[in-house]
């Protein structure tokens, strides 16, 4: 017996932001990041559409990349003052993730952060408000997932919060919004989409439902990511990548991930390598590591793409996107072989413990994790 979780509605395609005009309610809190949504006019547009629907808005902005517990608490207080019946998150994965937890605290003001860290410890939401997510990057798929990643900045720990309760009610997947991303963010977040789709497809928790979404998303990334990166105004490519992100998100929110993510989470934490970039570098190595264990699945992907080797096809894709083949080739990474040796043991042990390791098709040892880091460094 299994459950496949998805949002109530996915509004998609150019100008789907206009779906806000049809909302019923009285007050909405809009949660956003630093400045991009304001700068490109999407925030004002959202407020105008809500006004047309007779809904009064309040803005909670300033959510930082890798949002902190402090930011979430501040947002909760502003929500308690305003008493919204809609929470609308518009921005990158950071703004969406932060808004999900502000919402939980707004619904249950006595809740402490410690209370919701355990899997399935989230109380019922939607007594006060429903939740809309409007992604501005085509990558994390927070608009669709049961996940939120919040950082305890004092103890430098990233907490993944997992609950079916925080799957948004409505996702608005409007390609005009991520079309303002610069090329390198498009490339990195796009490779995160590919990692989600490939890992969900070969996951030990994959299902017929997740397979269909994951395989289609893989095909879309190979065809459209190079176009979205080389010409940011190619609206077909932008729309395909935005949809692929959400589809891959539906797949991995249900089927979970594998050790590309386990390894990327820890090397990201230690060396501050952007999540999508770390995934892009690790993906071909992990495909090779998993190949025999999930041979039938990989062959399906290779057949769909018309390639002999998926690992080599990913390497070619990285090259097309100007993504380097190894960590030590990242030009801003100021790190020596010696420094790397020093963190290798800790990183490999931590990556082995990551929850994403549980659904990897080939069960790895700590030594295996070490070997993949060494090969990809
Ligand atoms: P962020 O939300 O962290 O945003 C990164 C940067 O991109 C910010 O400076 C932001 O600017 C800018 N930006 C966002 N959208 C645009 C745009 N359309 N045009 C120009 N600039 C833009 O990036 P991600 O989406 O990659 O999210 C990363 C976060 O998501 C991490 O905290 C990660 O842990 C989490 N995550 C969550 C998952 C989930 O399932 N919930 C899964 C994987 C990762 P500004 O702040 O000014 O808007
Ligand atoms: Mn990811």
Coordinates of C-alpha atoms and ligand atoms in Angstrom, one line a residue:
X1 CA 0.0 0.0 0.0
X2 CA 1.4 3.4 -1.0
X3 CA 0.5 7.1 -1.1
X4 CA 1.5 9.5 -3.9
X5 CA 1.3 13.1 -2.7
X6 CA 0.8 16.0 -5.0
X7 CA -0.6 19.5 -4.6
X8 CA -4.3 20.3 -5.1
X9 CA -3.6 22.4 -8.3
X10 CA -0.7 23.1 -10.5
X11 CA -1.2 26.3 -12.4
X12 CA 1.4 26.3 -15.2
X13 CA 2.4 28.1 -18.4
X14 CA 3.2 31.8 -19.2
X15 CA 1.2 34.2 -17.1
X16 CA -0.1 31.6 -14.8
X17 CA 0.7 34.1 -12.0
X18 CA -2.7 35.5 -13.0
X19 CA -4.3 32.6 -11.2
X20 CA -4.0 34.8 -8.1
X21 CA -6.9 36.9 -9.5
X22 CA -9.3 34.0 -9.0
X23 CA -8.4 33.4 -5.4
X24 CA -11.1 33.7 -2.7
X25 CA -10.2 35.1 0.7
X26 CA -9.5 38.2 2.7
X27 CA -5.8 38.6 3.6
X28 CA -2.6 37.2 2.1
X29 CA 0.9 37.3 3.4
X30 CA 3.5 37.2 0.6
X31 CA 6.9 35.7 1.6
X32 CA 9.9 36.4 -0.5
X33 CA 13.7 36.5 -0.6
X34 CA 16.2 39.4 -0.9
X35 CA 15.3 41.6 -3.8
X36 CA 14.9 39.8 -7.1
X37 CA 11.1 39.4 -7.0
X38 CA 10.7 43.1 -6.2
X39 CA 13.3 44.2 -8.7
X40 CA 11.8 42.3 -11.6
X41 CA 8.3 43.4 -10.8
X42 CA 6.7 40.1 -9.9
X43 CA 6.0 41.0 -6.3
X44 CA 4.0 44.1 -7.3
X45 CA 2.2 42.1 -10.0
X46 CA 1.2 39.5 -7.4
X47 CA -0.1 42.2 -5.0
X48 CA -2.1 43.8 -7.9
X49 CA -3.7 40.5 -8.9
X50 CA -4.6 39.9 -5.2
X51 CA -6.2 43.3 -5.0
X52 CA -8.3 42.5 -8.1
X53 CA -9.5 39.4 -6.1
X54 CA -10.4 41.7 -3.2
X55 CA -7.6 40.3 -1.1
X56 CA -5.4 42.6 1.0
X57 CA -1.7 41.8 1.2
X58 CA 1.2 42.1 3.5
X59 CA 4.8 41.4 2.5
X60 CA 7.3 39.5 4.6
X61 CA 10.7 39.8 2.8
X62 CA 14.4 39.4 3.4
X63 CA 14.5 35.6 3.5
X64 CA 18.2 34.8 3.1
X65 CA 19.7 31.8 1.1
X66 CA 19.7 28.8 3.5
X67 CA 17.0 30.4 5.7
X68 CA 17.5 30.4 9.5
X69 CA 15.2 29.5 12.4
X70 CA 15.4 33.2 13.4
X71 CA 13.9 34.3 10.0
X72 CA 11.1 31.8 10.4
X73 CA 10.2 33.0 13.9
X74 CA 10.2 36.7 12.7
X75 CA 7.8 35.7 9.8
X76 CA 5.5 33.9 12.2
X77 CA 5.1 37.0 14.3
X78 CA 4.2 39.1 11.3
X79 CA 1.6 36.6 10.3
X80 CA 0.1 36.5 13.8
X81 CA -0.3 40.3 13.6
X82 CA -2.0 40.2 10.2
X83 CA -4.0 37.0 10.4
X84 CA -4.0 35.9 6.8
X85 CA -6.1 33.2 5.2
X86 CA -3.5 32.6 2.5
X87 CA 0.3 32.3 2.7
X88 CA 1.9 32.9 -0.7
X89 CA 5.6 32.2 -1.1
X90 CA 7.3 33.7 -4.2
X91 CA 11.0 33.2 -4.8
X92 CA 13.7 30.6 -4.8
X93 CA 13.8 27.4 -2.8
X94 CA 14.9 29.4 0.3
X95 CA 11.8 31.7 0.4
X96 CA 9.5 28.8 -0.2
X97 CA 11.1 26.6 2.4
X98 CA 11.0 29.4 5.0
X99 CA 7.4 30.3 4.3
X100 CA 6.3 26.6 4.8
X101 CA 7.7 26.7 8.4
X102 CA 6.4 30.2 9.1
X103 CA 3.0 28.8 8.1
X104 CA 3.4 25.9 10.5
X105 CA 4.3 28.3 13.4
X106 CA 1.5 30.7 12.5
X107 CA -1.0 27.8 12.7
X108 CA 0.5 26.6 16.0
X109 CA 2.1 29.5 17.8
X110 CA 3.2 27.4 20.7
X111 CA 5.2 25.1 18.5
X112 CA 9.0 25.1 19.0
X113 CA 11.5 24.3 16.2
X114 CA 12.7 21.2 18.1
X115 CA 9.1 19.9 18.0
X116 CA 9.0 19.5 14.2
X117 CA 12.4 18.2 13.3
X118 CA 11.4 14.5 13.8
X119 CA 9.9 12.9 10.7
X120 CA 6.1 13.1 10.8
X121 CA 6.0 15.3 13.9
X122 CA 4.2 18.1 12.1
X123 CA 0.7 18.8 13.5
X124 CA -2.3 19.4 11.1
X125 CA -2.1 22.7 9.2
X126 CA -4.8 24.5 7.2
X127 CA -6.9 25.5 10.2
X128 CA -6.1 29.2 9.6
X129 CA -4.6 29.4 6.1
X130 CA -3.8 27.6 2.9
X131 CA -0.5 27.7 1.1
X132 CA 0.6 28.8 -2.4
X133 CA 4.1 28.3 -3.7
X134 CA 5.5 30.3 -6.7
X135 CA 9.0 29.2 -7.6
X136 CA 11.4 31.7 -9.2
X137 CA 14.2 29.1 -9.8
X138 CA 13.8 25.9 -11.8
X139 CA 15.5 23.5 -9.4
X140 CA 14.5 22.7 -5.8
X141 CA 10.8 22.0 -6.6
X142 CA 9.9 23.2 -3.1
X143 CA 6.6 24.2 -4.7
X144 CA 5.6 20.5 -4.8
X145 CA 7.6 18.7 -2.1
X146 CA 7.0 17.6 1.4
X147 CA 10.4 19.1 2.4
X148 CA 11.8 22.3 3.8
X149 CA 15.4 22.9 4.7
X150 CA 16.0 25.3 7.6
X151 CA 19.4 26.1 9.1
X152 CA 20.2 26.4 12.7
X153 CA 22.8 29.2 12.2
X154 CA 24.2 29.0 15.8
X155 CA 25.0 25.3 15.5
X156 CA 25.6 25.4 11.8
X157 CA 23.3 22.5 11.1
X158 CA 20.8 22.2 8.2
X159 CA 17.6 20.5 9.2
X160 CA 15.5 18.8 6.5
X161 CA 11.9 19.0 7.7
X162 CA 9.7 16.3 6.1
X163 CA 5.9 16.2 6.3
X164 CA 3.0 15.6 3.9
X165 CA 1.3 18.6 5.7
X166 CA 3.7 21.0 4.0
X167 CA 3.0 20.0 0.4
X168 CA 1.6 23.3 -0.9
X169 CA -2.1 23.5 -1.8
X170 CA -1.4 25.3 -5.1
X171 CA 1.8 25.6 -7.1
X172 CA 2.0 28.4 -9.7
X173 CA 4.7 27.4 -12.2
X174 CA 5.0 30.5 -14.4
X175 CA 8.1 30.4 -16.7
X176 CA 8.3 34.2 -16.9
X177 CA 9.5 34.3 -13.3
X178 CA 12.7 32.0 -13.6
X179 CA 13.4 33.6 -17.0
X180 CA 15.2 36.4 -15.1
X181 CA 17.8 34.0 -13.7
X182 CA 21.4 34.5 -15.0
X183 CA 23.0 31.7 -17.0
X184 CA 25.1 30.2 -14.3
X185 CA 22.1 29.9 -11.8
X186 CA 20.0 28.4 -14.7
X187 CA 22.7 25.8 -15.4
X188 CA 23.3 24.8 -11.7
X189 CA 19.6 24.7 -10.7
X190 CA 18.9 22.8 -14.0
X191 CA 21.4 20.1 -13.1
X192 CA 19.7 19.8 -9.7
X193 CA 16.6 19.0 -11.7
X194 CA 18.4 16.3 -13.6
X195 CA 19.9 14.8 -10.4
X196 CA 16.4 14.7 -8.8
X197 CA 14.9 12.9 -11.8
X198 CA 17.7 10.4 -12.2
X199 CA 17.9 9.6 -8.5
X200 CA 14.1 9.2 -8.2
X201 CA 14.0 7.0 -11.3
X202 CA 16.6 4.5 -9.9
X203 CA 15.5 4.9 -6.2
X204 CA 14.5 1.7 -4.3
X205 CA 11.2 3.6 -3.5
X206 CA 10.4 4.4 -7.1
X207 CA 6.8 3.6 -8.3
X208 CA 5.0 3.7 -11.7
X209 CA 3.8 7.2 -10.9
X210 CA 7.3 8.6 -10.0
X211 CA 8.9 6.8 -13.0
X212 CA 6.6 8.4 -15.5
X213 CA 7.4 11.9 -14.2
X214 CA 11.1 11.3 -13.7
X215 CA 11.8 9.8 -17.1
X216 CA 9.9 12.6 -18.9
X217 CA 11.8 15.2 -16.8
X218 CA 15.2 13.6 -17.7
X219 CA 14.3 13.9 -21.4
X220 CA 13.2 17.5 -21.0
X221 CA 16.4 18.6 -19.2
X222 CA 18.7 17.1 -21.9
X223 CA 16.7 18.8 -24.6
X224 CA 16.0 22.2 -23.1
X225 CA 18.6 23.0 -20.4
X226 CA 21.4 23.9 -22.9
X227 CA 18.9 26.1 -24.7
X228 CA 17.7 27.9 -21.5
X229 CA 21.4 28.5 -20.6
X230 CA 22.6 29.7 -24.0
X231 CA 19.6 32.0 -24.6
X232 CA 17.7 33.0 -21.5
X233 CA 15.0 34.6 -23.6
X234 CA 14.0 31.2 -25.1
X235 CA 10.6 31.0 -23.5
X236 CA 9.9 27.5 -24.7
X237 CA 13.1 26.3 -23.1
X238 CA 12.3 28.2 -19.9
X239 CA 8.8 26.7 -19.7
X240 CA 10.1 23.2 -20.4
X241 CA 12.7 23.5 -17.6
X242 CA 10.2 25.0 -15.2
X243 CA 7.8 22.2 -15.8
X244 CA 10.6 19.6 -15.7
X245 CA 11.6 20.9 -12.3
X246 CA 8.1 20.5 -10.8
X247 CA 7.7 17.1 -12.4
X248 CA 11.1 15.9 -11.0
X249 CA 10.0 17.3 -7.7
X250 CA 6.8 15.2 -7.7
X251 CA 8.9 12.2 -8.4
X252 CA 11.5 12.7 -5.7
X253 CA 9.1 14.0 -3.1
X254 CA 7.5 10.5 -3.3
X255 CA 10.4 8.3 -4.4
X256 CA 13.1 10.1 -2.4
X257 CA 16.7 10.4 -3.7
X258 CA 20.1 8.7 -3.6
X259 CA 23.8 9.4 -2.8
X260 CA 24.3 12.2 -5.3
X261 CA 22.3 14.2 -2.8
X262 CA 24.0 12.6 0.3
X263 CA 27.4 13.5 -1.1
X264 CA 26.4 16.9 -2.4
X265 CA 24.8 17.9 1.0
X266 CA 28.0 17.3 2.9
X267 CA 30.5 18.7 0.4
X268 CA 28.2 21.7 0.1
X269 CA 28.4 22.2 3.8
X270 CA 32.2 21.8 4.0
X271 CA 33.4 23.6 0.9
X272 CA 30.4 25.9 0.2
X273 CA 29.9 24.5 -3.2
X274 CA 26.4 25.4 -4.6
X275 CA 24.0 22.5 -4.4
X276 CA 23.3 22.2 -8.1
X277 CA 27.0 22.5 -9.1
X278 CA 27.9 19.7 -6.6
X279 CA 25.2 17.5 -8.0
X280 CA 26.3 18.1 -11.6
X281 CA 29.9 17.1 -10.8
X282 CA 28.9 14.0 -8.7
X283 CA 26.1 12.7 -10.9
X284 CA 28.3 10.8 -13.6
X285 CA 30.4 9.2 -10.9
X286 CA 27.4 8.0 -9.0
X287 CA 25.7 6.7 -12.1
X288 CA 28.8 4.5 -12.7
X289 CA 28.7 3.4 -9.1
X290 CA 25.0 2.4 -9.3
X291 CA 25.0 1.1 -12.8
X292 CA 25.0 -2.7 -12.2
X293 CA 22.5 -2.4 -9.3
X294 CA 19.9 -0.5 -11.5
X295 CA 21.0 -1.7 -14.9
X296 CA 17.5 -2.1 -16.4
X297 CA 16.5 1.3 -15.3
X298 CA 19.6 3.0 -16.7
X299 CA 19.1 1.2 -20.0
X300 CA 15.6 2.6 -20.2
X301 CA 17.0 6.1 -19.8
X302 CA 19.8 5.5 -22.3
X303 CA 17.3 4.1 -24.9
X304 CA 15.0 7.2 -24.3
X305 CA 17.9 9.6 -24.9
X306 CA 19.4 7.6 -27.7
X307 CA 22.9 7.4 -26.0
X308 CA 25.2 4.5 -25.2
X309 CA 26.2 5.7 -21.7
X310 CA 24.2 7.9 -19.4
X311 CA 27.3 8.8 -17.4
X312 CA 29.0 10.0 -20.6
X313 CA 25.9 11.9 -21.7
X314 CA 25.8 13.8 -18.4
X315 CA 29.5 14.6 -18.8
X316 CA 28.8 16.0 -22.3
X317 CA 25.8 18.0 -21.0
X318 CA 28.0 19.5 -18.2
X319 CA 30.6 20.5 -20.8
X320 CA 27.9 22.2 -22.9
X321 CA 26.8 24.1 -19.8
X322 CA 30.3 25.2 -18.9
X323 CA 30.2 23.1 -15.7
X324 CA 33.6 21.8 -14.6
X325 CA 34.2 18.0 -14.4
X326 CA 35.7 18.0 -10.9
X327 CA 35.7 19.9 -7.6
X328 CA 39.3 21.1 -7.8
X329 CA 38.6 22.6 -11.2
X330 CA 36.1 25.2 -9.7
X331 CA 38.1 28.4 -10.1
X332 CA 36.9 30.1 -6.9
X333 CA 37.4 27.1 -4.7
X334 CA 40.5 27.8 -2.7
X335 CA 41.3 24.3 -1.5
X336 CA 44.3 22.0 -1.7
X337 CA 44.6 18.3 -2.0
X338 CA 45.9 18.3 1.6
X339 CA 42.9 20.2 3.0
X340 CA 40.6 17.8 1.2
X341 CA 42.3 14.8 2.9
X342 CA 41.6 16.4 6.3
X343 CA 37.8 16.6 5.8
X344 CA 37.4 13.4 3.7
X345 CA 36.8 11.0 6.6
X346 CA 34.2 13.2 8.3
X347 CA 32.4 14.1 5.1
X348 CA 32.2 10.4 4.0
X349 CA 30.8 9.3 7.3
X350 CA 28.3 12.1 7.4
X351 CA 27.2 11.5 3.8
X352 CA 26.8 7.8 4.5
X353 CA 24.3 8.8 7.4
X354 CA 22.3 11.1 5.2
X355 CA 18.6 10.0 4.8
X356 CA 19.0 10.1 0.9
X357 CA 21.5 7.1 1.2
X358 CA 18.6 4.8 2.3
X359 CA 17.0 4.7 -1.2
X360 CA 20.2 4.5 -3.3
X361 CA 20.0 1.4 -5.6
X362 CA 23.5 0.2 -4.6
X363 CA 24.0 0.1 -0.8
X364 CA 27.3 2.0 -0.3
X365 CA 29.9 1.6 2.4
X366 CA 31.7 4.6 4.0
X367 CA 34.7 3.6 1.9
X368 CA 32.6 3.8 -1.3
X369 CA 31.6 7.3 -0.4
X370 CA 35.2 8.2 0.2
X371 CA 36.2 6.7 -3.2
X372 CA 33.5 8.8 -5.0
X373 CA 34.6 12.0 -3.3
X374 CA 38.3 11.2 -4.2
X375 CA 37.4 10.4 -7.9
X376 CA 35.3 13.6 -8.3
X377 CA 37.8 15.9 -6.5
Ligands
LIG1 P1 17.7 30.5 -3.4 O1 16.3 30.6 -3.1 O2 18.6 30.3 -2.2 O3 18.1 31.8 -4.2 C1 19.5 31.9 -4.6 C2 19.7 33.3 -5.3 O4 19.0 33.3 -6.5 C3 19.2 34.4 -4.4 O5 20.2 35.4 -4.4 C4 18.0 34.9 -5.2 O6 17.8 36.3 -5.0 C5 18.3 34.6 -6.6 N1 17.1 34.4 -7.5 C6 16.1 33.6 -7.2 N2 15.2 33.6 -8.3 C7 15.7 34.5 -9.2 C8 15.3 35.0 -10.4 N3 14.1 34.5 -11.0 N4 16.0 35.9 -11.1 C9 17.2 36.4 -10.5 N5 17.7 35.9 -9.3 C10 17.0 35.0 -8.7 O7 18.0 29.3 -4.5 P2 17.4 27.9 -4.7 O8 16.1 28.0 -5.4 O9 18.5 27.1 -5.4 O10 17.1 27.3 -3.3 C11 18.1 26.8 -2.4 C12 17.5 26.4 -1.1 O11 16.5 25.4 -1.3 C13 18.5 25.9 -0.1 O12 18.2 26.4 1.2 C14 18.3 24.4 -0.1 O13 18.7 23.8 1.1 C15 16.8 24.3 -0.4 N6 16.3 23.1 -1.0 C16 15.0 22.7 -0.7 C17 14.4 21.6 -1.2 C18 13.0 21.3 -0.9 O14 12.5 20.2 -1.4 N7 12.3 22.1 -0.2 C19 15.2 20.7 -2.1 C20 16.5 21.1 -2.3 C21 17.0 22.3 -1.8 P3 16.7 37.0 -4.0 O15 17.0 36.5 -2.6 O16 17.0 38.4 -4.2 O17 15.3 36.6 -4.5
LIG2 MN1 18.5 18.8 -5.0

